[in-house]
Coordinates of C-alpha atoms in Angstrom, one line a residue:
X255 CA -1.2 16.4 29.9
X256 CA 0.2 13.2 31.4
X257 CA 0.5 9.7 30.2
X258 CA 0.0 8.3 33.6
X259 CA -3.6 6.6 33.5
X260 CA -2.8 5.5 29.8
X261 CA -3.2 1.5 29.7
X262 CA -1.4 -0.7 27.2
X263 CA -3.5 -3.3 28.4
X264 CA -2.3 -6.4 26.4
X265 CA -1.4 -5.4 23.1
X266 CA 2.1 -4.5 21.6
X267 CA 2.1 -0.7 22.0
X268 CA 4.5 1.2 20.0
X269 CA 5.2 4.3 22.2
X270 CA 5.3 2.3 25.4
X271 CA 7.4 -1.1 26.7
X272 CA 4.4 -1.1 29.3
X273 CA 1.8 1.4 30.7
X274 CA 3.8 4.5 32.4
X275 CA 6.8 3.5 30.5
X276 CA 7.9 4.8 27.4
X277 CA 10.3 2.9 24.8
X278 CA 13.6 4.3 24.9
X279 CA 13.5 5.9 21.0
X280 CA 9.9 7.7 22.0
X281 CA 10.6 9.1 25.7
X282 CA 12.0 12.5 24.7
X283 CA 9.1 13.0 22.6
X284 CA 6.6 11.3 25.5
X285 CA 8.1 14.2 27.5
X286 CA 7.3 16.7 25.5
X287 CA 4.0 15.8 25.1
X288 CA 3.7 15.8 28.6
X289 CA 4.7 19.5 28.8
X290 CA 1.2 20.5 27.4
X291 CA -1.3 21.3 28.1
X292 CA -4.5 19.2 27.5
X293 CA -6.2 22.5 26.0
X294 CA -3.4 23.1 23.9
X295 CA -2.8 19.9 22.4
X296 CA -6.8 19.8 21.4
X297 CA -6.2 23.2 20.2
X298 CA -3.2 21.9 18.2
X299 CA -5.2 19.0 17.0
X300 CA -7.6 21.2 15.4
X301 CA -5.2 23.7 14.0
X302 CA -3.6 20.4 12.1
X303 CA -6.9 19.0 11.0
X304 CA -7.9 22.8 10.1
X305 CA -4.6 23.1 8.0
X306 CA -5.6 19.4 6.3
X307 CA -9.1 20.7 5.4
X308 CA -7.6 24.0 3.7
X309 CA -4.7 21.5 1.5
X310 CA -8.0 19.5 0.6
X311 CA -6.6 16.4 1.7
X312 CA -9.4 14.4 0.8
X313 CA -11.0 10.9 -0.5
X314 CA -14.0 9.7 -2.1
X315 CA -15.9 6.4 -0.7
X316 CA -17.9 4.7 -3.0
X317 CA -21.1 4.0 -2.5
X318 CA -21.3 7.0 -0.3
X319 CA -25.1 8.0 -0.8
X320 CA -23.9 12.2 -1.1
X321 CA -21.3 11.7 -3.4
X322 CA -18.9 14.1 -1.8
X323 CA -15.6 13.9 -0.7
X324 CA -14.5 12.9 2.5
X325 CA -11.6 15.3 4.9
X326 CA -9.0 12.2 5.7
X327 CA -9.0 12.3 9.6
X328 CA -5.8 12.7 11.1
X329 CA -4.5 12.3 14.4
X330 CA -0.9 14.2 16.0
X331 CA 0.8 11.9 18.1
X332 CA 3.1 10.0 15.9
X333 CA 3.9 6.7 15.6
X334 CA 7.9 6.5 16.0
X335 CA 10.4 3.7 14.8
X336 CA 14.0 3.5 15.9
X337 CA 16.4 3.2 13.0
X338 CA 17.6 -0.1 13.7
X339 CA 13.8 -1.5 13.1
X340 CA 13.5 0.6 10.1
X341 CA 16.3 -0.9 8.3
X342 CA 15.5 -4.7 9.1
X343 CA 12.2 -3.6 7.8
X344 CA 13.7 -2.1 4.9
X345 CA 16.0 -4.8 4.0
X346 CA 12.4 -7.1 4.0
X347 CA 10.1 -5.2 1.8
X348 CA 13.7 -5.1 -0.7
X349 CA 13.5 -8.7 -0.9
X350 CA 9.9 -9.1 -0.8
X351 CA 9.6 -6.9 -3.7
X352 CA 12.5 -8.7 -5.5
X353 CA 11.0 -11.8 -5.5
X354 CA 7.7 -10.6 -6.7
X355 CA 9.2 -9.4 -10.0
X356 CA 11.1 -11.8 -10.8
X357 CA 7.5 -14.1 -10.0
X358 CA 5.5 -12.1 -12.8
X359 CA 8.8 -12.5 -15.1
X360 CA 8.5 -15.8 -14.9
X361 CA 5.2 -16.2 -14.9
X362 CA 5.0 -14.4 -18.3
X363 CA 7.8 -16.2 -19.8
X364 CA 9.1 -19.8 -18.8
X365 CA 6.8 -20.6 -15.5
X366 CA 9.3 -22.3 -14.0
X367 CA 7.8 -21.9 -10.6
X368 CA 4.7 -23.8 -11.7
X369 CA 6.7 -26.7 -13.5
X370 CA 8.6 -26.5 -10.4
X371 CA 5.2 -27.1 -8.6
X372 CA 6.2 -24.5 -6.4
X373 CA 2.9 -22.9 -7.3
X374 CA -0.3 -24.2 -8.9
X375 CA -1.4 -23.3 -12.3
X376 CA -4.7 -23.3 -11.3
X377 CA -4.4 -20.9 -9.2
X378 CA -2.4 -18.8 -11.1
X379 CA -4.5 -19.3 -14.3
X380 CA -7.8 -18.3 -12.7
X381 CA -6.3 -15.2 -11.1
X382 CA -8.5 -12.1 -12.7
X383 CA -4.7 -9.9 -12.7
X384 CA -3.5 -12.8 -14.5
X385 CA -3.5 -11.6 -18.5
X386 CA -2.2 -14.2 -21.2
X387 CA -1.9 -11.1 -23.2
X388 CA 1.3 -10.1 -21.6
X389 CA 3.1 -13.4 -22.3
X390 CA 7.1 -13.1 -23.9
X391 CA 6.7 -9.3 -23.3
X392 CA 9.3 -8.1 -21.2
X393 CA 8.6 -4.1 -19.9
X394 CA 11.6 -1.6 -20.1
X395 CA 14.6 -3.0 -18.1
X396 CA 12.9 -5.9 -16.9
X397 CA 10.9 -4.2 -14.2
X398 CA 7.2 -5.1 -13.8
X399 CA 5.9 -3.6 -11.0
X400 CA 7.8 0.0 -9.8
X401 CA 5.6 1.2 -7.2
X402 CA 4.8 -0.5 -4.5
X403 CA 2.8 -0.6 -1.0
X404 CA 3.0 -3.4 1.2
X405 CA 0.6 -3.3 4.1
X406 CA 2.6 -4.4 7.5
X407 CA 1.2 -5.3 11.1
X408 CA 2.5 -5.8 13.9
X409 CA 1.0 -9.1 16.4
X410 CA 0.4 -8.6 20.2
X411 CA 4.4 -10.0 20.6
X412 CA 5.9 -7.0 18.8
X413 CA 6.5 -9.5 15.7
X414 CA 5.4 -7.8 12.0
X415 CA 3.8 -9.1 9.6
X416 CA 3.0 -8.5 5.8
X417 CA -0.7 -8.5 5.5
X418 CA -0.7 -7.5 2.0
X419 CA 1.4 -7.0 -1.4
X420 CA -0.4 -4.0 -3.4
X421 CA 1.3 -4.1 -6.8
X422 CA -1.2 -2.3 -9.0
X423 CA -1.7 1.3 -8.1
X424 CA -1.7 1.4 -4.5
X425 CA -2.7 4.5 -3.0
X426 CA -2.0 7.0 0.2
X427 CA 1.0 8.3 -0.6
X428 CA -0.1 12.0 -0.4
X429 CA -1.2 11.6 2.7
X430 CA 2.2 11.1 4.4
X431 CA 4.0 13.9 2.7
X432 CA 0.7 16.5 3.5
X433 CA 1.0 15.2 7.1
X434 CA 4.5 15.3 7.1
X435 CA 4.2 19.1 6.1
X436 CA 1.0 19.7 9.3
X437 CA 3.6 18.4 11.7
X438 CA 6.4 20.1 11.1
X439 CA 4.5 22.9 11.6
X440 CA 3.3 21.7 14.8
X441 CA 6.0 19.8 16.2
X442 CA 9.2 22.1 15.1
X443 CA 11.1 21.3 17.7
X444 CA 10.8 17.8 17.9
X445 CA 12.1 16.7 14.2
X446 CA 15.3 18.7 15.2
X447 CA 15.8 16.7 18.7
X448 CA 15.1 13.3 16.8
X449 CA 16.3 13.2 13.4
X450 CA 13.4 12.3 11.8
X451 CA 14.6 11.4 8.6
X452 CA 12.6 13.6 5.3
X453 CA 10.0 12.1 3.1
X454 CA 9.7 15.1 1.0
X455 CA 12.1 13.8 -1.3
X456 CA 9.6 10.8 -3.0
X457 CA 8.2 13.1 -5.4
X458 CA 11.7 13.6 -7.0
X459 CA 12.5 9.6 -6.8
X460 CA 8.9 9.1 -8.2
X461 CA 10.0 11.1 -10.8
X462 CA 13.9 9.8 -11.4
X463 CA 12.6 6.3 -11.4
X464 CA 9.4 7.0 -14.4
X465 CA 12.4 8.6 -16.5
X466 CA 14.6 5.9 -16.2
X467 CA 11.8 3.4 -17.7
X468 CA 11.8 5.7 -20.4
X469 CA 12.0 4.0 -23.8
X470 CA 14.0 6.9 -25.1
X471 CA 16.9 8.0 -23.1
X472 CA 18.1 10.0 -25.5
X473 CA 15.8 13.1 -24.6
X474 CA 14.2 14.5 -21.5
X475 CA 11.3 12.0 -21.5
X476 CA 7.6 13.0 -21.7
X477 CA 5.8 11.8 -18.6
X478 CA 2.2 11.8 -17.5
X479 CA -0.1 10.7 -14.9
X480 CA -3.2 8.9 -16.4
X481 CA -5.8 9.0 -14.0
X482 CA -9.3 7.5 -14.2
X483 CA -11.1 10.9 -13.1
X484 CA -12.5 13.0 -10.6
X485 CA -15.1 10.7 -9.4
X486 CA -12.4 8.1 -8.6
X487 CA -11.5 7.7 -4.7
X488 CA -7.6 8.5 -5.7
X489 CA -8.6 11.7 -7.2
X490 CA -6.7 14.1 -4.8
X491 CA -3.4 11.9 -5.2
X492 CA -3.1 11.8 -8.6
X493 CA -3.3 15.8 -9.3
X494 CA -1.5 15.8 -5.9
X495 CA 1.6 13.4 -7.4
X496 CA 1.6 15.1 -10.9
X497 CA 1.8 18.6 -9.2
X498 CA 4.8 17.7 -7.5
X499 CA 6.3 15.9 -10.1
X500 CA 5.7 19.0 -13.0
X501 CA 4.1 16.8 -15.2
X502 CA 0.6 16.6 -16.9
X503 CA -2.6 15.2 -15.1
X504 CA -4.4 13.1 -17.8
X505 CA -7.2 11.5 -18.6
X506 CA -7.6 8.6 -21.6
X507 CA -9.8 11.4 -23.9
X508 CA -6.2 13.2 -23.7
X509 CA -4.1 11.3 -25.3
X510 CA -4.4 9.1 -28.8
X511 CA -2.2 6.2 -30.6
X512 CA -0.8 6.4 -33.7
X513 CA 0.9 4.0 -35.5
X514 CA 1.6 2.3 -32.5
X515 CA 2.8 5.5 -30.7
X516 CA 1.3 7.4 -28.0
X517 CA 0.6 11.1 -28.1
X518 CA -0.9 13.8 -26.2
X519 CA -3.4 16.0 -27.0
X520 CA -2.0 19.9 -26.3
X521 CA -3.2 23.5 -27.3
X522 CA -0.3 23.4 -30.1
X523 CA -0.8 20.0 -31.5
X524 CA 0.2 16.0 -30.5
X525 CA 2.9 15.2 -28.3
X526 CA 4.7 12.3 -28.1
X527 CA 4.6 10.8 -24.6
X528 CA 7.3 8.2 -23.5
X529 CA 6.1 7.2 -19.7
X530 CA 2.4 6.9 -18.6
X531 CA 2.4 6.2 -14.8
X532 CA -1.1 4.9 -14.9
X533 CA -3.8 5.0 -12.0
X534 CA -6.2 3.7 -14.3
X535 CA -6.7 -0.4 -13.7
X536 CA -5.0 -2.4 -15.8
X537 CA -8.2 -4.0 -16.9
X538 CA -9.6 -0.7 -18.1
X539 CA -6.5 0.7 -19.9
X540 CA -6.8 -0.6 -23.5
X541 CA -10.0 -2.0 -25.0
X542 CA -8.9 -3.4 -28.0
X543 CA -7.8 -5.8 -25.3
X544 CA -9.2 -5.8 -22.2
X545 CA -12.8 -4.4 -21.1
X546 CA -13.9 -3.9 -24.4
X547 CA -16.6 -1.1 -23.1
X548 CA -14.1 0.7 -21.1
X549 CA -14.1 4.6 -21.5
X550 CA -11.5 5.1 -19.3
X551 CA -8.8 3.7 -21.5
X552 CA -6.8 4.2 -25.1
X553 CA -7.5 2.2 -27.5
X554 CA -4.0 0.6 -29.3
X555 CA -2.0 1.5 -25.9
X556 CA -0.8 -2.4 -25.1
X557 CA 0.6 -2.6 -28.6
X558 CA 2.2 0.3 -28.3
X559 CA 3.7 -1.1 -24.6
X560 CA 4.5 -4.2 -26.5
X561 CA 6.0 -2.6 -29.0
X562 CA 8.3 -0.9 -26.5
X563 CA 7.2 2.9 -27.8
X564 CA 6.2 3.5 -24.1
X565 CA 6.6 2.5 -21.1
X566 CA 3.5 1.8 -18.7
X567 CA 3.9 2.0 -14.6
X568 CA 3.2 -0.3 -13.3
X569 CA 3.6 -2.4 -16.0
X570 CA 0.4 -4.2 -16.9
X571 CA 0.2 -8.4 -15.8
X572 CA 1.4 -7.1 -12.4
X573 CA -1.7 -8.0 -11.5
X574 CA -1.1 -11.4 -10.8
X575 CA 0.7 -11.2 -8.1
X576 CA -1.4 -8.9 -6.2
X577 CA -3.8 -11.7 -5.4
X578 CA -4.5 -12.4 -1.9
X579 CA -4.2 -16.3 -3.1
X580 CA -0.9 -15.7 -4.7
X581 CA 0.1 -13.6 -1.8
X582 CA 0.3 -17.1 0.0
X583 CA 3.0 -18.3 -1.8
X584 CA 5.6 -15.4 -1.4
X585 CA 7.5 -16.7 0.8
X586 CA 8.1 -19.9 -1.5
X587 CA 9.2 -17.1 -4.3
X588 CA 11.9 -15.9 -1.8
X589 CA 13.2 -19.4 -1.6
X590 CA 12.7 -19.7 -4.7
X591 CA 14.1 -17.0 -7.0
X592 CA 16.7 -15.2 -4.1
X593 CA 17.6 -18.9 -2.1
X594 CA 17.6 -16.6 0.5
X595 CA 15.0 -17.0 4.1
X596 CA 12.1 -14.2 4.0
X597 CA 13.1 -11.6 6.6
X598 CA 9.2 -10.8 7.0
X599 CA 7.2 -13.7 7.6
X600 CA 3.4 -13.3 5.9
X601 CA 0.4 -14.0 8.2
X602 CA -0.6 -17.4 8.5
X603 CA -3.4 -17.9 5.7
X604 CA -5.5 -20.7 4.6
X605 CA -6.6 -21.5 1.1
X606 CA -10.4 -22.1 0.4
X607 CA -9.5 -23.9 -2.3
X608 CA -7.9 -26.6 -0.4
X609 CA -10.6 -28.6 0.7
X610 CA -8.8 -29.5 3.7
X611 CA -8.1 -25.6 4.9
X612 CA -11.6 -24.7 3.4
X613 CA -13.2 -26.9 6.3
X614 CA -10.8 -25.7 8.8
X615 CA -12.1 -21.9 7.5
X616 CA -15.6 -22.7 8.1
X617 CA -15.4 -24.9 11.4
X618 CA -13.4 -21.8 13.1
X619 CA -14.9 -19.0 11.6
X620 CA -15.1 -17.4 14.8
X621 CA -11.7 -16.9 15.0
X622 CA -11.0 -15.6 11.0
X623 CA -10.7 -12.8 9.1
X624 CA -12.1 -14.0 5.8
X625 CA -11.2 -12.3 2.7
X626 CA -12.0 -12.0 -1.0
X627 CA -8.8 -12.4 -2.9
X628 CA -9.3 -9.3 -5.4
X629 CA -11.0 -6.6 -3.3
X630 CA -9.2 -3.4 -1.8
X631 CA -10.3 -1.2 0.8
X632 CA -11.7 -3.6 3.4
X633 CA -14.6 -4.4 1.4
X634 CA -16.3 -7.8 1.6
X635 CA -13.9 -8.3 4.7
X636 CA -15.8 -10.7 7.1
X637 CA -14.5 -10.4 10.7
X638 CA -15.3 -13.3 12.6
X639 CA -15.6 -12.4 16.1
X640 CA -17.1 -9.2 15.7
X641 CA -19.6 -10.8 12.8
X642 CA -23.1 -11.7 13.2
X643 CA -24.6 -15.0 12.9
X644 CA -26.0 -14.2 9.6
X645 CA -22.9 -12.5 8.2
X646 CA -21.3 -16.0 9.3
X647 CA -23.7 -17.9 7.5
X648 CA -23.7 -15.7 4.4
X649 CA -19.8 -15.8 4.0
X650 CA -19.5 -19.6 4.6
X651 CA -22.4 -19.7 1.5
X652 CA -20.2 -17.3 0.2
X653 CA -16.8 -19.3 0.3
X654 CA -18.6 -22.9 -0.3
X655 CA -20.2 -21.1 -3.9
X656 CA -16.5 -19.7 -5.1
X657 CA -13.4 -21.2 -2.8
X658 CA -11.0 -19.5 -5.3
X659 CA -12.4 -16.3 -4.2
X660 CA -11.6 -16.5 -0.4
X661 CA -8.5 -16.4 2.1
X662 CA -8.8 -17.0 5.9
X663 CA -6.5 -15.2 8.3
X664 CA -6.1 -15.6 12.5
X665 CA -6.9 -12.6 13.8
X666 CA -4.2 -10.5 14.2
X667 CA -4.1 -8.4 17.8
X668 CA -2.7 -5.2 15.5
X669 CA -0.5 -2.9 17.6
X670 CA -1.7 0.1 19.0
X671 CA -0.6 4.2 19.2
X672 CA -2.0 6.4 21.6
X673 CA -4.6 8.8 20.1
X674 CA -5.9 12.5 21.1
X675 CA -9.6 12.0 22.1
X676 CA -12.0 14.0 24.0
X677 CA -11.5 12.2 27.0
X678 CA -7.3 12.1 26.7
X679 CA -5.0 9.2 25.5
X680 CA -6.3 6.2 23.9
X681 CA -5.0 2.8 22.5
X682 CA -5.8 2.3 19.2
X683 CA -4.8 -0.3 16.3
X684 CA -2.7 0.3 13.4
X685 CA -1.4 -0.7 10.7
X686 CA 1.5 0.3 8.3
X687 CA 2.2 0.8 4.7
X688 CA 5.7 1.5 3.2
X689 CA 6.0 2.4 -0.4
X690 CA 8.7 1.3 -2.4
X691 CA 9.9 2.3 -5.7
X692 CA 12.0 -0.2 -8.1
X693 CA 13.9 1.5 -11.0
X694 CA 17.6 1.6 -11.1
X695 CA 17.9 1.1 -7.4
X696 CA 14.9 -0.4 -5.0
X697 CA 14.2 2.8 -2.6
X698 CA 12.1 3.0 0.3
X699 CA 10.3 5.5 1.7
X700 CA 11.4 5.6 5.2
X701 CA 8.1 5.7 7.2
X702 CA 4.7 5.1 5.5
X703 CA 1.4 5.6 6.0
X704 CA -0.1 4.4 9.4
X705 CA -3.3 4.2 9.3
X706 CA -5.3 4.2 12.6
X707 CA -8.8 2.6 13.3
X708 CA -10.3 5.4 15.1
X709 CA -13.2 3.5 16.8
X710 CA -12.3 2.2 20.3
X711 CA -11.4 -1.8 19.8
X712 CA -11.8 -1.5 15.4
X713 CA -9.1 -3.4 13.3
X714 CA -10.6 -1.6 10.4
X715 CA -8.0 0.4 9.5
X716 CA -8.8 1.4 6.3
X717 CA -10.2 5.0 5.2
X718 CA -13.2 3.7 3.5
X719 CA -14.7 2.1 6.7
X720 CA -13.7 4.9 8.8
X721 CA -9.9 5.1 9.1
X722 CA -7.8 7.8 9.8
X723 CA -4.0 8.5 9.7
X724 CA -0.8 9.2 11.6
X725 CA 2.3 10.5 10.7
X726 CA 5.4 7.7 10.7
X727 CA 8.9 9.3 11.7
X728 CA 11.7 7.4 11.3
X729 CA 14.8 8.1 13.0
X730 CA 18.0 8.9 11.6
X731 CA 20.3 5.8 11.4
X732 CA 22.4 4.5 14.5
X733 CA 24.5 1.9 12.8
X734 CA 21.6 -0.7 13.6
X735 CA 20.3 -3.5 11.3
X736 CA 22.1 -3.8 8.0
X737 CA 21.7 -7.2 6.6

């Protein structure tokens, strides 16, 4: 099936320079495509989606009325990145992610940036990730925040953009390396001809990186994955990661402190456990300390941390700087903390609690993405053009109740991939999440998770609201960007 009615229209598509014209890095691929079939590649589509369904590749939504989980759609055609871009992206998210630790060091310790008045207190102070608890606590080797996902777009000009920092326990991960599996299986031929580089190695650097943190290097560390439970929308990926990894899936009842030590609970007796990467929200991990009615957590667990008897990933007071009002002032950290320029820009974004932005947010809310600063998923996100009149109304009331709660974006004209519909190829928007790891070296999992907004003209992306995802290849290097 041909390409050749396929418009780009007026968006930055990242297959084609222009409708009928493939980008260099994609045109062998494009031509593949082109060799088949349109009832083969729907039959291919279906063999994928059929091999997904049987792996259980699945999510929960909450607030879903029937409870159940939810088969992640996925669509085959690729989105594809030359090398060159990969590693100017690559070099970005390193710095970004730089800068952001050595914010919540600071912040924790000497708040230099704030006596700076790089940053204001206030809006530091009344951030809910923001926990005096963790002041003059340093985690294991100075790392806060060891696994990353910072959400990238791309604008209508090609140029990207960081949309989000997700510092706490951001998800998807399992999703590229299942769909990584599905298209090698259904696309053999093409990961030889391009070099796509692997991404089944992050399971093995997930794991490197959580015994390095390791209080005790003495001995082959205890690890664990704490997760919150079946019923939480992560479910799949946390069984998923601590399969890979060999170590056990646990839940808070599991494990127990003693004397400022944390054990497991096992058939044979206790076991001392050294790392906990934790999926569990930092506000529901201890409460002696935090949410004092949480079930999900372990009592005495934060002294332990402070202690140093165990190391927590990501460490907890992370939180502050995945705020979408701290988020405004990364660049400034770059500056900052490296004295270097920010290789990726953030999107423009106005602050509700500036009085002056605030009014500019409400008199153009026609034009804005509106936000709550600490909600994930896409919830509470107010777009304006697509918005009614009453969902207008009800987020200015909204922002003029709590400013601290609300960001404004332009809208962003996300790029687009070509998706396998019933009709043929279709533009839709995307966006792009890289996951980085921080321990003894900052890696980066070359490609991501692009998720796709399967409803013709959505820039909803998010699974929740009716996402789906593509695969990301990355090509092999060509000696391109090394900054």
């Amino acid at each position: 099936m041909t390409f050749g009615y396929y418009q780009t229209e007026y968006f930055f598509d990242e297959l084609f320079e222009r409708t009928g014209e493939p980008r260099p890095h994609t045109a062998s691929f494009i031509e593949s495509l082109e060799g088949i079939s349109y009832p083969d590649l729907q039959a291919i589509q279906r063999a994928a989606e059929a091999s997904l369904y049987k792996l259980g590749i699945t999510f929960n939504v909450y607030g879903n009325k029937d409870g159940r989980e939810k088969i992640f759609p996925f669509d085959i055609i690729p989105r594809i990145i030359d090398a060159t871009e990969w590693n100017y992206l690559e070099y970005g998210l390193k710095q970004r992610i730089k800068a952001l630790n050595l914010f919540i060091d600071d912040i924790y310790h000497n708040q230099h940036i704030i006596k700076d008045k790089k940053i204001p207190r206030e809006i530091v102070e009344t951030c809910p990730g923001y926990y005096p608890q963790c002041a003059n606590h340093r985690p294991a080797k100075g790392i806060w925040s060891h696994i990353s996902g910072m959400d990238l777009v791309r604008d209508k000009d090609g140029t990207y953009y960081v949309l989000e920092d997700n510092l706490r326990c951001p998800s998807g991960v399992s999703y590229v390396l299942e769909n990584r599996q599905v298209m090698k299986q259904t696309f053999p031929g093409a990961f030889k001809d391009l070099t796509v580089r692997p991404v089944e190695e992050y399971p093995q650097w997930l794991y490197d990186m959580l015994a390095w943190v390791s209080p005790e290097q003495s001995h082959n560390p205890t690890i664990v994955l704490l997760t919150p439970g079946m019923y939480n929308s992560a479910y799949f990926e946390h069984a998923y990661l601590a399969q890979k990894m060999g170590i056990p899936l646990v839940e808070g009842r599991d494990l127990m402190v003693t004397e400022d030590k944390v054990f497991m609970k096992t058939t044979s007796g206790l076991k001392r456990v050294d790392v906990i990467y934790r999926r569990v929200d930092e506000n529901y991990l201890d409460p002696l300390v935090f949410k004092k009615d949480s079930v999900l957590g372990i009592p005495g667990i934060i002294r332990a941390f402070q202690k140093g008897n165990v190391s927590l990933v990501n460490a907890p007071g992370t939180g502050v700087a995945d705020d979408k009002a701290i988020y405004h002032f990364v660049e400034t950290m770059i500056r900052y903390y490296l004295n270097e320029e920010p290789v990726l820009a953030n999107v423009p974004t106005y602050l509700c609690t500036n009085e002056t932005e605030r009014k500019h947010v409400i008199q153009n809310i026609d034009q804005m993405v509106v936000k709550p600063t600490n909600e994930s998923g896409g919830y509470g996100v107010i777009i304006g053009p697509s918005a009614s009149p009453e969902e207008k109304a009800s987020c200015i009331t909204a922002i003029q109740n709590n400013p601290r709660n609300y960001i404004a974006q332009p809208v962003i004209s996300l790029s687009r991939v070509p998706v396998l519909s019933e009709k043929g190829y279709h533009g839709r928007h995307v966006d792009l999440r890289p996951y980085i790891l921080y321990g003894e070296d900052i890696r980066v999992l070359p490609g991501g998770l692009t998720r796709v907004a399967l409803k013709e003209g959505s820039l909803i992306v998010n699974s929740s609201q009716g996402g789906g995802s593509k695969d990301t290849w990355v090509l092999a290097d060509n000696g391109g960007y090394h900054a």
